[in-house]
């Protein structure tokens, strides 16, 4: 029985981020699929851990965590010799650079990105003209302009190695980059487009995408 357990759905950006990290680190885990929109059907074990029914709960032995970026840091720090070894860098300077871009992702990239993802998912009639004039899209444009300049200088955001800084962008970028109303945000920036192509082709992420396409479990 795996020591690590994930409660949630792969379609959740938070869960997808953690699953990708686990695959990168070759950590054995058990996924307990929980559809957070089906309140009465949530399993008692899950509700004890997460009474509010949030999208993600992570257990590693006796430790319970619920925030995806914190969980990814935990995985990279506690399984350093497994799988891909560069997620958090090789020293203090590399770690500081990775943390800088993780903060940028969390506080500058994710809010407008998540807002666009939510709006487009729940209102499929919105068109490219709406996206063009949307304030969140304009905020995301500013962030991606910074990324474009950065990625002109380095292969990945924190340097020349794939790290948690890149991994953390995968779930919501996938949703926008695969939406015809938003994909130009990435395609028109050559360095961002090149970077996205590289990180989205990683085997870890492709496994998560395949899991997202599986039908939900019967209840």
mmCIF file with all atom_site columns, C-alpha atoms in Angstrom:
data_model
loop_
_atom_site.group_PDB
_atom_site.id
_atom_site.type_symbol
_atom_site.label_atom_id
_atom_site.label_alt_id
_atom_site.label_comp_id
_atom_site.label_asym_id
_atom_site.label_entity_id
_atom_site.label_seq_id
_atom_site.pdbx_PDB_ins_code
_atom_site.Cartn_x
_atom_site.Cartn_y
_atom_site.Cartn_z
_atom_site.occupancy
_atom_site.B_iso_or_equiv
_atom_site.pdbx_formal_charge
_atom_site.auth_seq_id
_atom_site.auth_comp_id
_atom_site.auth_asym_id
_atom_site.auth_atom_id
_atom_site.pdbx_PDB_model_num
ATOM 1   C CA . UNK A 1 1   ? 0.000   0.000  0.000   1.00 0.00 ? 1   UNK A CA 1
ATOM 2   C CA . UNK A 1 2   ? 1.431   3.392  -1.008  1.00 0.00 ? 2   UNK A CA 1
ATOM 3   C CA . UNK A 1 3   ? 2.384   5.691  1.841   1.00 0.00 ? 3   UNK A CA 1
ATOM 4   C CA . UNK A 1 4   ? 1.309   8.730  -0.207  1.00 0.00 ? 4   UNK A CA 1
ATOM 5   C CA . UNK A 1 5   ? -2.391  9.314  -0.873  1.00 0.00 ? 5   UNK A CA 1
ATOM 6   C CA . UNK A 1 6   ? -4.080  11.983 -3.003  1.00 0.00 ? 6   UNK A CA 1
ATOM 7   C CA . UNK A 1 7   ? -7.749  12.811 -2.552  1.00 0.00 ? 7   UNK A CA 1
ATOM 8   C CA . UNK A 1 8   ? -9.228  14.721 -5.487  1.00 0.00 ? 8   UNK A CA 1
ATOM 9   C CA . UNK A 1 9   ? -9.825  14.728 -9.225  1.00 0.00 ? 9   UNK A CA 1
ATOM 10  C CA . UNK A 1 10  ? -7.088  14.968 -11.881 1.00 0.00 ? 10  UNK A CA 1
ATOM 11  C CA . UNK A 1 11  ? -9.225  17.586 -13.623 1.00 0.00 ? 11  UNK A CA 1
ATOM 12  C CA . UNK A 1 12  ? -8.530  19.969 -10.732 1.00 0.00 ? 12  UNK A CA 1
ATOM 13  C CA . UNK A 1 13  ? -5.555  22.238 -11.445 1.00 0.00 ? 13  UNK A CA 1
ATOM 14  C CA . UNK A 1 14  ? -4.366  21.784 -7.857  1.00 0.00 ? 14  UNK A CA 1
ATOM 15  C CA . UNK A 1 15  ? -4.484  17.997 -8.047  1.00 0.00 ? 15  UNK A CA 1
ATOM 16  C CA . UNK A 1 16  ? -2.937  17.934 -11.532 1.00 0.00 ? 16  UNK A CA 1
ATOM 17  C CA . UNK A 1 17  ? 0.018   20.006 -10.294 1.00 0.00 ? 17  UNK A CA 1
ATOM 18  C CA . UNK A 1 18  ? 0.725   17.518 -7.492  1.00 0.00 ? 18  UNK A CA 1
ATOM 19  C CA . UNK A 1 19  ? 0.268   14.452 -9.690  1.00 0.00 ? 19  UNK A CA 1
ATOM 20  C CA . UNK A 1 20  ? 2.799   15.840 -12.163 1.00 0.00 ? 20  UNK A CA 1
ATOM 21  C CA . UNK A 1 21  ? 5.295   16.368 -9.361  1.00 0.00 ? 21  UNK A CA 1
ATOM 22  C CA . UNK A 1 22  ? 4.785   12.819 -8.092  1.00 0.00 ? 22  UNK A CA 1
ATOM 23  C CA . UNK A 1 23  ? 5.377   11.410 -11.563 1.00 0.00 ? 23  UNK A CA 1
ATOM 24  C CA . UNK A 1 24  ? 8.520   13.536 -11.980 1.00 0.00 ? 24  UNK A CA 1
ATOM 25  C CA . UNK A 1 25  ? 9.871   12.158 -8.710  1.00 0.00 ? 25  UNK A CA 1
ATOM 26  C CA . UNK A 1 26  ? 8.778   8.552  -9.303  1.00 0.00 ? 26  UNK A CA 1
ATOM 27  C CA . UNK A 1 27  ? 6.935   8.523  -5.983  1.00 0.00 ? 27  UNK A CA 1
ATOM 28  C CA . UNK A 1 28  ? 4.444   5.705  -5.577  1.00 0.00 ? 28  UNK A CA 1
ATOM 29  C CA . UNK A 1 29  ? 1.011   7.002  -4.622  1.00 0.00 ? 29  UNK A CA 1
ATOM 30  C CA . UNK A 1 30  ? -2.634  6.088  -4.378  1.00 0.00 ? 30  UNK A CA 1
ATOM 31  C CA . UNK A 1 31  ? -5.172  8.411  -5.984  1.00 0.00 ? 31  UNK A CA 1
ATOM 32  C CA . UNK A 1 32  ? -8.560  8.402  -4.298  1.00 0.00 ? 32  UNK A CA 1
ATOM 33  C CA . UNK A 1 33  ? -10.806 10.136 -6.781  1.00 0.00 ? 33  UNK A CA 1
ATOM 34  C CA . UNK A 1 34  ? -13.190 12.569 -5.172  1.00 0.00 ? 34  UNK A CA 1
ATOM 35  C CA . UNK A 1 35  ? -15.644 14.680 -7.131  1.00 0.00 ? 35  UNK A CA 1
ATOM 36  C CA . UNK A 1 36  ? -15.861 17.821 -4.984  1.00 0.00 ? 36  UNK A CA 1
ATOM 37  C CA . UNK A 1 37  ? -19.087 18.880 -6.702  1.00 0.00 ? 37  UNK A CA 1
ATOM 38  C CA . UNK A 1 38  ? -20.962 15.880 -5.333  1.00 0.00 ? 38  UNK A CA 1
ATOM 39  C CA . UNK A 1 39  ? -21.129 16.879 -1.709  1.00 0.00 ? 39  UNK A CA 1
ATOM 40  C CA . UNK A 1 40  ? -23.382 14.110 -0.352  1.00 0.00 ? 40  UNK A CA 1
ATOM 41  C CA . UNK A 1 41  ? -21.279 11.465 -2.096  1.00 0.00 ? 41  UNK A CA 1
ATOM 42  C CA . UNK A 1 42  ? -17.917 12.519 -0.663  1.00 0.00 ? 42  UNK A CA 1
ATOM 43  C CA . UNK A 1 43  ? -16.380 9.646  1.275   1.00 0.00 ? 43  UNK A CA 1
ATOM 44  C CA . UNK A 1 44  ? -16.211 9.901  5.083   1.00 0.00 ? 44  UNK A CA 1
ATOM 45  C CA . UNK A 1 45  ? -12.422 9.395  5.100   1.00 0.00 ? 45  UNK A CA 1
ATOM 46  C CA . UNK A 1 46  ? -12.020 12.439 2.859   1.00 0.00 ? 46  UNK A CA 1
ATOM 47  C CA . UNK A 1 47  ? -14.394 14.613 4.884   1.00 0.00 ? 47  UNK A CA 1
ATOM 48  C CA . UNK A 1 48  ? -12.436 13.897 8.063   1.00 0.00 ? 48  UNK A CA 1
ATOM 49  C CA . UNK A 1 49  ? -9.318  15.232 6.387   1.00 0.00 ? 49  UNK A CA 1
ATOM 50  C CA . UNK A 1 50  ? -10.983 18.079 4.512   1.00 0.00 ? 50  UNK A CA 1
ATOM 51  C CA . UNK A 1 51  ? -14.316 19.090 6.117   1.00 0.00 ? 51  UNK A CA 1
ATOM 52  C CA . UNK A 1 52  ? -14.773 21.983 3.692   1.00 0.00 ? 52  UNK A CA 1
ATOM 53  C CA . UNK A 1 53  ? -14.476 19.674 0.716   1.00 0.00 ? 53  UNK A CA 1
ATOM 54  C CA . UNK A 1 54  ? -11.616 21.523 -0.974  1.00 0.00 ? 54  UNK A CA 1
ATOM 55  C CA . UNK A 1 55  ? -10.260 20.258 -4.281  1.00 0.00 ? 55  UNK A CA 1
ATOM 56  C CA . UNK A 1 56  ? -7.143  18.587 -2.898  1.00 0.00 ? 56  UNK A CA 1
ATOM 57  C CA . UNK A 1 57  ? -5.925  16.677 0.132   1.00 0.00 ? 57  UNK A CA 1
ATOM 58  C CA . UNK A 1 58  ? -2.485  15.068 0.312   1.00 0.00 ? 58  UNK A CA 1
ATOM 59  C CA . UNK A 1 59  ? -1.329  12.521 2.879   1.00 0.00 ? 59  UNK A CA 1
ATOM 60  C CA . UNK A 1 60  ? 2.236   11.319 3.337   1.00 0.00 ? 60  UNK A CA 1
ATOM 61  C CA . UNK A 1 61  ? 2.210   9.035  6.341   1.00 0.00 ? 61  UNK A CA 1
ATOM 62  C CA . UNK A 1 62  ? 0.857   11.120 9.227   1.00 0.00 ? 62  UNK A CA 1
ATOM 63  C CA . UNK A 1 63  ? 1.365   14.424 7.394   1.00 0.00 ? 63  UNK A CA 1
ATOM 64  C CA . UNK A 1 64  ? -1.657  16.077 5.744   1.00 0.00 ? 64  UNK A CA 1
ATOM 65  C CA . UNK A 1 65  ? -1.341  19.043 3.362   1.00 0.00 ? 65  UNK A CA 1
ATOM 66  C CA . UNK A 1 66  ? -3.906  20.827 1.193   1.00 0.00 ? 66  UNK A CA 1
ATOM 67  C CA . UNK A 1 67  ? -2.024  23.483 -0.838  1.00 0.00 ? 67  UNK A CA 1
ATOM 68  C CA . UNK A 1 68  ? -0.570  22.219 -4.103  1.00 0.00 ? 68  UNK A CA 1
ATOM 69  C CA . UNK A 1 69  ? 2.605   24.307 -4.277  1.00 0.00 ? 69  UNK A CA 1
ATOM 70  C CA . UNK A 1 70  ? 3.480   23.494 -0.683  1.00 0.00 ? 70  UNK A CA 1
ATOM 71  C CA . UNK A 1 71  ? 2.860   19.829 -1.441  1.00 0.00 ? 71  UNK A CA 1
ATOM 72  C CA . UNK A 1 72  ? 5.159   19.961 -4.470  1.00 0.00 ? 72  UNK A CA 1
ATOM 73  C CA . UNK A 1 73  ? 7.910   21.505 -2.352  1.00 0.00 ? 73  UNK A CA 1
ATOM 74  C CA . UNK A 1 74  ? 7.405   18.744 0.213   1.00 0.00 ? 74  UNK A CA 1
ATOM 75  C CA . UNK A 1 75  ? 7.686   16.033 -2.435  1.00 0.00 ? 75  UNK A CA 1
ATOM 76  C CA . UNK A 1 76  ? 10.845  17.514 -3.974  1.00 0.00 ? 76  UNK A CA 1
ATOM 77  C CA . UNK A 1 77  ? 12.468  18.005 -0.561  1.00 0.00 ? 77  UNK A CA 1
ATOM 78  C CA . UNK A 1 78  ? 11.542  14.646 0.953   1.00 0.00 ? 78  UNK A CA 1
ATOM 79  C CA . UNK A 1 79  ? 12.258  12.432 -2.051  1.00 0.00 ? 79  UNK A CA 1
ATOM 80  C CA . UNK A 1 80  ? 15.490  14.062 -3.303  1.00 0.00 ? 80  UNK A CA 1
ATOM 81  C CA . UNK A 1 81  ? 17.123  10.929 -4.722  1.00 0.00 ? 81  UNK A CA 1
ATOM 82  C CA . UNK A 1 82  ? 14.105  9.655  -6.643  1.00 0.00 ? 82  UNK A CA 1
ATOM 83  C CA . UNK A 1 83  ? 13.225  10.448 -10.229 1.00 0.00 ? 83  UNK A CA 1
ATOM 84  C CA . UNK A 1 84  ? 14.070  13.869 -11.635 1.00 0.00 ? 84  UNK A CA 1
ATOM 85  C CA . UNK A 1 85  ? 16.450  15.583 -9.205  1.00 0.00 ? 85  UNK A CA 1
ATOM 86  C CA . UNK A 1 86  ? 16.425  19.232 -10.326 1.00 0.00 ? 86  UNK A CA 1
ATOM 87  C CA . UNK A 1 87  ? 12.930  20.397 -9.344  1.00 0.00 ? 87  UNK A CA 1
ATOM 88  C CA . UNK A 1 88  ? 14.275  22.598 -6.525  1.00 0.00 ? 88  UNK A CA 1
ATOM 89  C CA . UNK A 1 89  ? 17.778  23.210 -7.836  1.00 0.00 ? 89  UNK A CA 1
ATOM 90  C CA . UNK A 1 90  ? 21.196  22.156 -6.610  1.00 0.00 ? 90  UNK A CA 1
ATOM 91  C CA . UNK A 1 91  ? 22.004  24.962 -4.178  1.00 0.00 ? 91  UNK A CA 1
ATOM 92  C CA . UNK A 1 92  ? 20.774  28.057 -2.371  1.00 0.00 ? 92  UNK A CA 1
ATOM 93  C CA . UNK A 1 93  ? 21.096  30.368 -5.387  1.00 0.00 ? 93  UNK A CA 1
ATOM 94  C CA . UNK A 1 94  ? 19.191  28.055 -7.705  1.00 0.00 ? 94  UNK A CA 1
ATOM 95  C CA . UNK A 1 95  ? 16.544  27.467 -5.044  1.00 0.00 ? 95  UNK A CA 1
ATOM 96  C CA . UNK A 1 96  ? 16.110  31.228 -4.563  1.00 0.00 ? 96  UNK A CA 1
ATOM 97  C CA . UNK A 1 97  ? 15.603  31.742 -8.306  1.00 0.00 ? 97  UNK A CA 1
ATOM 98  C CA . UNK A 1 98  ? 13.083  28.917 -8.460  1.00 0.00 ? 98  UNK A CA 1
ATOM 99  C CA . UNK A 1 99  ? 11.202  30.357 -5.481  1.00 0.00 ? 99  UNK A CA 1
ATOM 100 C CA . UNK A 1 100 ? 11.129  33.761 -7.156  1.00 0.00 ? 100 UNK A CA 1
ATOM 101 C CA . UNK A 1 101 ? 9.423   32.339 -10.232 1.00 0.00 ? 101 UNK A CA 1
ATOM 102 C CA . UNK A 1 102 ? 7.112   30.171 -8.138  1.00 0.00 ? 102 UNK A CA 1
ATOM 103 C CA . UNK A 1 103 ? 5.962   33.342 -6.397  1.00 0.00 ? 103 UNK A CA 1
ATOM 104 C CA . UNK A 1 104 ? 5.469   35.012 -9.781  1.00 0.00 ? 104 UNK A CA 1
ATOM 105 C CA . UNK A 1 105 ? 3.362   32.080 -10.948 1.00 0.00 ? 105 UNK A CA 1
ATOM 106 C CA . UNK A 1 106 ? 1.242   32.049 -7.806  1.00 0.00 ? 106 UNK A CA 1
ATOM 107 C CA . UNK A 1 107 ? 0.653   35.783 -7.412  1.00 0.00 ? 107 UNK A CA 1
ATOM 108 C CA . UNK A 1 108 ? 0.926   37.264 -10.920 1.00 0.00 ? 108 UNK A CA 1
ATOM 109 C CA . UNK A 1 109 ? 0.260   34.476 -13.447 1.00 0.00 ? 109 UNK A CA 1
ATOM 110 C CA . UNK A 1 110 ? -2.289  32.250 -11.731 1.00 0.00 ? 110 UNK A CA 1
ATOM 111 C CA . UNK A 1 111 ? -4.961  34.827 -10.713 1.00 0.00 ? 111 UNK A CA 1
ATOM 112 C CA . UNK A 1 112 ? -5.714  36.191 -14.218 1.00 0.00 ? 112 UNK A CA 1
ATOM 113 C CA . UNK A 1 113 ? -5.155  32.764 -15.768 1.00 0.00 ? 113 UNK A CA 1
ATOM 114 C CA . UNK A 1 114 ? -7.569  31.059 -13.382 1.00 0.00 ? 114 UNK A CA 1
ATOM 115 C CA . UNK A 1 115 ? -10.132 33.798 -13.894 1.00 0.00 ? 115 UNK A CA 1
ATOM 116 C CA . UNK A 1 116 ? -10.043 33.284 -17.661 1.00 0.00 ? 116 UNK A CA 1
ATOM 117 C CA . UNK A 1 117 ? -10.210 29.507 -17.307 1.00 0.00 ? 117 UNK A CA 1
ATOM 118 C CA . UNK A 1 118 ? -13.241 29.769 -15.014 1.00 0.00 ? 118 UNK A CA 1
ATOM 119 C CA . UNK A 1 119 ? -15.069 32.288 -17.216 1.00 0.00 ? 119 UNK A CA 1
ATOM 120 C CA . UNK A 1 120 ? -14.534 30.324 -20.416 1.00 0.00 ? 120 UNK A CA 1
ATOM 121 C CA . UNK A 1 121 ? -15.409 26.972 -18.856 1.00 0.00 ? 121 UNK A CA 1
ATOM 122 C CA . UNK A 1 122 ? -18.724 28.140 -17.443 1.00 0.00 ? 122 UNK A CA 1
ATOM 123 C CA . UNK A 1 123 ? -19.759 30.308 -20.376 1.00 0.00 ? 123 UNK A CA 1
ATOM 124 C CA . UNK A 1 124 ? -18.799 28.573 -23.644 1.00 0.00 ? 124 UNK A CA 1
ATOM 125 C CA . UNK A 1 125 ? -20.580 31.275 -25.668 1.00 0.00 ? 125 UNK A CA 1
ATOM 126 C CA . UNK A 1 126 ? -17.847 33.780 -24.882 1.00 0.00 ? 126 UNK A CA 1
ATOM 127 C CA . UNK A 1 127 ? -15.855 34.533 -28.032 1.00 0.00 ? 127 UNK A CA 1
ATOM 128 C CA . UNK A 1 128 ? -12.395 35.795 -28.971 1.00 0.00 ? 128 UNK A CA 1
ATOM 129 C CA . UNK A 1 129 ? -13.608 39.399 -28.919 1.00 0.00 ? 129 UNK A CA 1
ATOM 130 C CA . UNK A 1 130 ? -14.669 39.007 -25.286 1.00 0.00 ? 130 UNK A CA 1
ATOM 131 C CA . UNK A 1 131 ? -11.289 37.524 -24.443 1.00 0.00 ? 131 UNK A CA 1
ATOM 132 C CA . UNK A 1 132 ? -9.501  40.379 -26.224 1.00 0.00 ? 132 UNK A CA 1
ATOM 133 C CA . UNK A 1 133 ? -11.220 42.990 -24.059 1.00 0.00 ? 133 UNK A CA 1
ATOM 134 C CA . UNK A 1 134 ? -11.166 41.049 -20.792 1.00 0.00 ? 134 UNK A CA 1
ATOM 135 C CA . UNK A 1 135 ? -9.189  42.641 -17.953 1.00 0.00 ? 135 UNK A CA 1
ATOM 136 C CA . UNK A 1 136 ? -7.737  39.310 -16.832 1.00 0.00 ? 136 UNK A CA 1
ATOM 137 C CA . UNK A 1 137 ? -6.458  38.696 -20.345 1.00 0.00 ? 137 UNK A CA 1
ATOM 138 C CA . UNK A 1 138 ? -4.789  42.108 -20.308 1.00 0.00 ? 138 UNK A CA 1
ATOM 139 C CA . UNK A 1 139 ? -3.136  41.311 -16.971 1.00 0.00 ? 139 UNK A CA 1
ATOM 140 C CA . UNK A 1 140 ? -1.983  37.968 -18.320 1.00 0.00 ? 140 UNK A CA 1
ATOM 141 C CA . UNK A 1 141 ? -0.543  39.725 -21.376 1.00 0.00 ? 141 UNK A CA 1
ATOM 142 C CA . UNK A 1 142 ? 1.678   41.805 -19.092 1.00 0.00 ? 142 UNK A CA 1
ATOM 143 C CA . UNK A 1 143 ? 2.964   38.730 -17.289 1.00 0.00 ? 143 UNK A CA 1
ATOM 144 C CA . UNK A 1 144 ? 3.594   36.818 -20.505 1.00 0.00 ? 144 UNK A CA 1
ATOM 145 C CA . UNK A 1 145 ? 5.547   39.764 -21.916 1.00 0.00 ? 145 UNK A CA 1
ATOM 146 C CA . UNK A 1 146 ? 7.884   39.420 -18.925 1.00 0.00 ? 146 UNK A CA 1
ATOM 147 C CA . UNK A 1 147 ? 8.096   35.669 -19.524 1.00 0.00 ? 147 UNK A CA 1
ATOM 148 C CA . UNK A 1 148 ? 8.904   36.250 -23.184 1.00 0.00 ? 148 UNK A CA 1
ATOM 149 C CA . UNK A 1 149 ? 11.867  38.415 -22.282 1.00 0.00 ? 149 UNK A CA 1
ATOM 150 C CA . UNK A 1 150 ? 13.055  35.991 -19.614 1.00 0.00 ? 150 UNK A CA 1
ATOM 151 C CA . UNK A 1 151 ? 12.772  32.979 -21.921 1.00 0.00 ? 151 UNK A CA 1
ATOM 152 C CA . UNK A 1 152 ? 14.834  34.779 -24.529 1.00 0.00 ? 152 UNK A CA 1
ATOM 153 C CA . UNK A 1 153 ? 17.701  34.516 -22.044 1.00 0.00 ? 153 UNK A CA 1
ATOM 154 C CA . UNK A 1 154 ? 17.105  31.069 -20.482 1.00 0.00 ? 154 UNK A CA 1
ATOM 155 C CA . UNK A 1 155 ? 15.596  27.784 -21.634 1.00 0.00 ? 155 UNK A CA 1
ATOM 156 C CA . UNK A 1 156 ? 13.260  27.603 -18.639 1.00 0.00 ? 156 UNK A CA 1
ATOM 157 C CA . UNK A 1 157 ? 12.004  30.226 -16.199 1.00 0.00 ? 157 UNK A CA 1
ATOM 158 C CA . UNK A 1 158 ? 14.552  29.593 -13.444 1.00 0.00 ? 158 UNK A CA 1
ATOM 159 C CA . UNK A 1 159 ? 17.472  28.762 -15.730 1.00 0.00 ? 159 UNK A CA 1
ATOM 160 C CA . UNK A 1 160 ? 18.440  26.024 -18.148 1.00 0.00 ? 160 UNK A CA 1
ATOM 161 C CA . UNK A 1 161 ? 16.765  23.172 -16.250 1.00 0.00 ? 161 UNK A CA 1
ATOM 162 C CA . UNK A 1 162 ? 13.105  22.276 -15.837 1.00 0.00 ? 162 UNK A CA 1
ATOM 163 C CA . UNK A 1 163 ? 12.044  23.025 -12.241 1.00 0.00 ? 163 UNK A CA 1
ATOM 164 C CA . UNK A 1 164 ? 8.984   23.442 -10.046 1.00 0.00 ? 164 UNK A CA 1
ATOM 165 C CA . UNK A 1 165 ? 8.743   26.988 -11.401 1.00 0.00 ? 165 UNK A CA 1
ATOM 166 C CA . UNK A 1 166 ? 7.830   25.565 -14.808 1.00 0.00 ? 166 UNK A CA 1
ATOM 167 C CA . UNK A 1 167 ? 5.836   22.603 -13.517 1.00 0.00 ? 167 UNK A CA 1
ATOM 168 C CA . UNK A 1 168 ? 3.506   24.829 -11.521 1.00 0.00 ? 168 UNK A CA 1
ATOM 169 C CA . UNK A 1 169 ? 2.313   26.534 -14.728 1.00 0.00 ? 169 UNK A CA 1
ATOM 170 C CA . UNK A 1 170 ? 1.189   23.345 -16.464 1.00 0.00 ? 170 UNK A CA 1
ATOM 171 C CA . UNK A 1 171 ? -2.466  22.850 -15.424 1.00 0.00 ? 171 UNK A CA 1
ATOM 172 C CA . UNK A 1 172 ? -4.000  26.226 -16.232 1.00 0.00 ? 172 UNK A CA 1
ATOM 173 C CA . UNK A 1 173 ? -1.724  26.939 -19.195 1.00 0.00 ? 173 UNK A CA 1
ATOM 174 C CA . UNK A 1 174 ? -2.912  23.674 -20.724 1.00 0.00 ? 174 UNK A CA 1
ATOM 175 C CA . UNK A 1 175 ? -6.498  24.849 -20.501 1.00 0.00 ? 175 UNK A CA 1
ATOM 176 C CA . UNK A 1 176 ? -5.837  28.195 -22.160 1.00 0.00 ? 176 UNK A CA 1
ATOM 177 C CA . UNK A 1 177 ? -3.318  26.986 -24.731 1.00 0.00 ? 177 UNK A CA 1
ATOM 178 C CA . UNK A 1 178 ? -5.767  24.319 -25.933 1.00 0.00 ? 178 UNK A CA 1
ATOM 179 C CA . UNK A 1 179 ? -8.657  26.804 -26.193 1.00 0.00 ? 179 UNK A CA 1
ATOM 180 C CA . UNK A 1 180 ? -8.899  28.419 -29.631 1.00 0.00 ? 180 UNK A CA 1
ATOM 181 C CA . UNK A 1 181 ? -10.053 31.663 -27.999 1.00 0.00 ? 181 UNK A CA 1
ATOM 182 C CA . UNK A 1 182 ? -6.837  31.966 -25.960 1.00 0.00 ? 182 UNK A CA 1
ATOM 183 C CA . UNK A 1 183 ? -4.080  29.972 -27.610 1.00 0.00 ? 183 UNK A CA 1
ATOM 184 C CA . UNK A 1 184 ? -2.752  33.072 -29.402 1.00 0.00 ? 184 UNK A CA 1
ATOM 185 C CA . UNK A 1 185 ? -1.643  34.363 -25.989 1.00 0.00 ? 185 UNK A CA 1
ATOM 186 C CA . UNK A 1 186 ? 1.134   31.778 -26.148 1.00 0.00 ? 186 UNK A CA 1
ATOM 187 C CA . UNK A 1 187 ? 1.595   31.230 -29.870 1.00 0.00 ? 187 UNK A CA 1
ATOM 188 C CA . UNK A 1 188 ? 2.331   34.883 -30.666 1.00 0.00 ? 188 UNK A CA 1
ATOM 189 C CA . UNK A 1 189 ? 5.257   34.926 -28.239 1.00 0.00 ? 189 UNK A CA 1
ATOM 190 C CA . UNK A 1 190 ? 7.943   32.753 -29.802 1.00 0.00 ? 190 UNK A CA 1
ATOM 191 C CA . UNK A 1 191 ? 9.933   32.077 -26.638 1.00 0.00 ? 191 UNK A CA 1
ATOM 192 C CA . UNK A 1 192 ? 6.854   31.412 -24.511 1.00 0.00 ? 192 UNK A CA 1
ATOM 193 C CA . UNK A 1 193 ? 5.526   29.130 -27.243 1.00 0.00 ? 193 UNK A CA 1
ATOM 194 C CA . UNK A 1 194 ? 8.811   27.217 -27.405 1.00 0.00 ? 194 UNK A CA 1
ATOM 195 C CA . UNK A 1 195 ? 8.897   26.897 -23.598 1.00 0.00 ? 195 UNK A CA 1
ATOM 196 C CA . UNK A 1 196 ? 5.288   25.728 -23.442 1.00 0.00 ? 196 UNK A CA 1
ATOM 197 C CA . UNK A 1 197 ? 5.922   23.122 -26.127 1.00 0.00 ? 197 UNK A CA 1
ATOM 198 C CA . UNK A 1 198 ? 8.844   21.714 -24.139 1.00 0.00 ? 198 UNK A CA 1
ATOM 199 C CA . UNK A 1 199 ? 7.227   21.528 -20.727 1.00 0.00 ? 199 UNK A CA 1
ATOM 200 C CA . UNK A 1 200 ? 3.868   20.265 -21.996 1.00 0.00 ? 200 UNK A CA 1
ATOM 201 C CA . UNK A 1 201 ? 5.556   17.340 -23.764 1.00 0.00 ? 201 UNK A CA 1
ATOM 202 C CA . UNK A 1 202 ? 7.122   15.994 -20.581 1.00 0.00 ? 202 UNK A CA 1
ATOM 203 C CA . UNK A 1 203 ? 6.088   12.418 -19.860 1.00 0.00 ? 203 UNK A CA 1
ATOM 204 C CA . UNK A 1 204 ? 4.879   13.348 -16.372 1.00 0.00 ? 204 UNK A CA 1
ATOM 205 C CA . UNK A 1 205 ? 2.407   15.887 -17.715 1.00 0.00 ? 205 UNK A CA 1
ATOM 206 C CA . UNK A 1 206 ? 1.240   13.631 -20.536 1.00 0.00 ? 206 UNK A CA 1
ATOM 207 C CA . UNK A 1 207 ? 0.331   11.003 -17.929 1.00 0.00 ? 207 UNK A CA 1
ATOM 208 C CA . UNK A 1 208 ? -1.784  13.564 -16.078 1.00 0.00 ? 208 UNK A CA 1
ATOM 209 C CA . UNK A 1 209 ? -3.502  14.705 -19.280 1.00 0.00 ? 209 UNK A CA 1
ATOM 210 C CA . UNK A 1 210 ? -4.399  11.069 -19.988 1.00 0.00 ? 210 UNK A CA 1
ATOM 211 C CA . UNK A 1 211 ? -5.820  10.730 -16.473 1.00 0.00 ? 211 UNK A CA 1
ATOM 212 C CA . UNK A 1 212 ? -7.917  13.866 -16.987 1.00 0.00 ? 212 UNK A CA 1
ATOM 213 C CA . UNK A 1 213 ? -9.497  12.329 -20.061 1.00 0.00 ? 213 UNK A CA 1
ATOM 214 C CA . UNK A 1 214 ? -10.583 9.184  -18.259 1.00 0.00 ? 214 UNK A CA 1
ATOM 215 C CA . UNK A 1 215 ? -14.275 9.037  -17.364 1.00 0.00 ? 215 UNK A CA 1
ATOM 216 C CA . UNK A 1 216 ? -15.050 9.743  -13.687 1.00 0.00 ? 216 UNK A CA 1
ATOM 217 C CA . UNK A 1 217 ? -15.539 6.670  -11.504 1.00 0.00 ? 217 UNK A CA 1
ATOM 218 C CA . UNK A 1 218 ? -19.033 5.276  -11.158 1.00 0.00 ? 218 UNK A CA 1
ATOM 219 C CA . UNK A 1 219 ? -20.669 5.990  -7.789  1.00 0.00 ? 219 UNK A CA 1
#
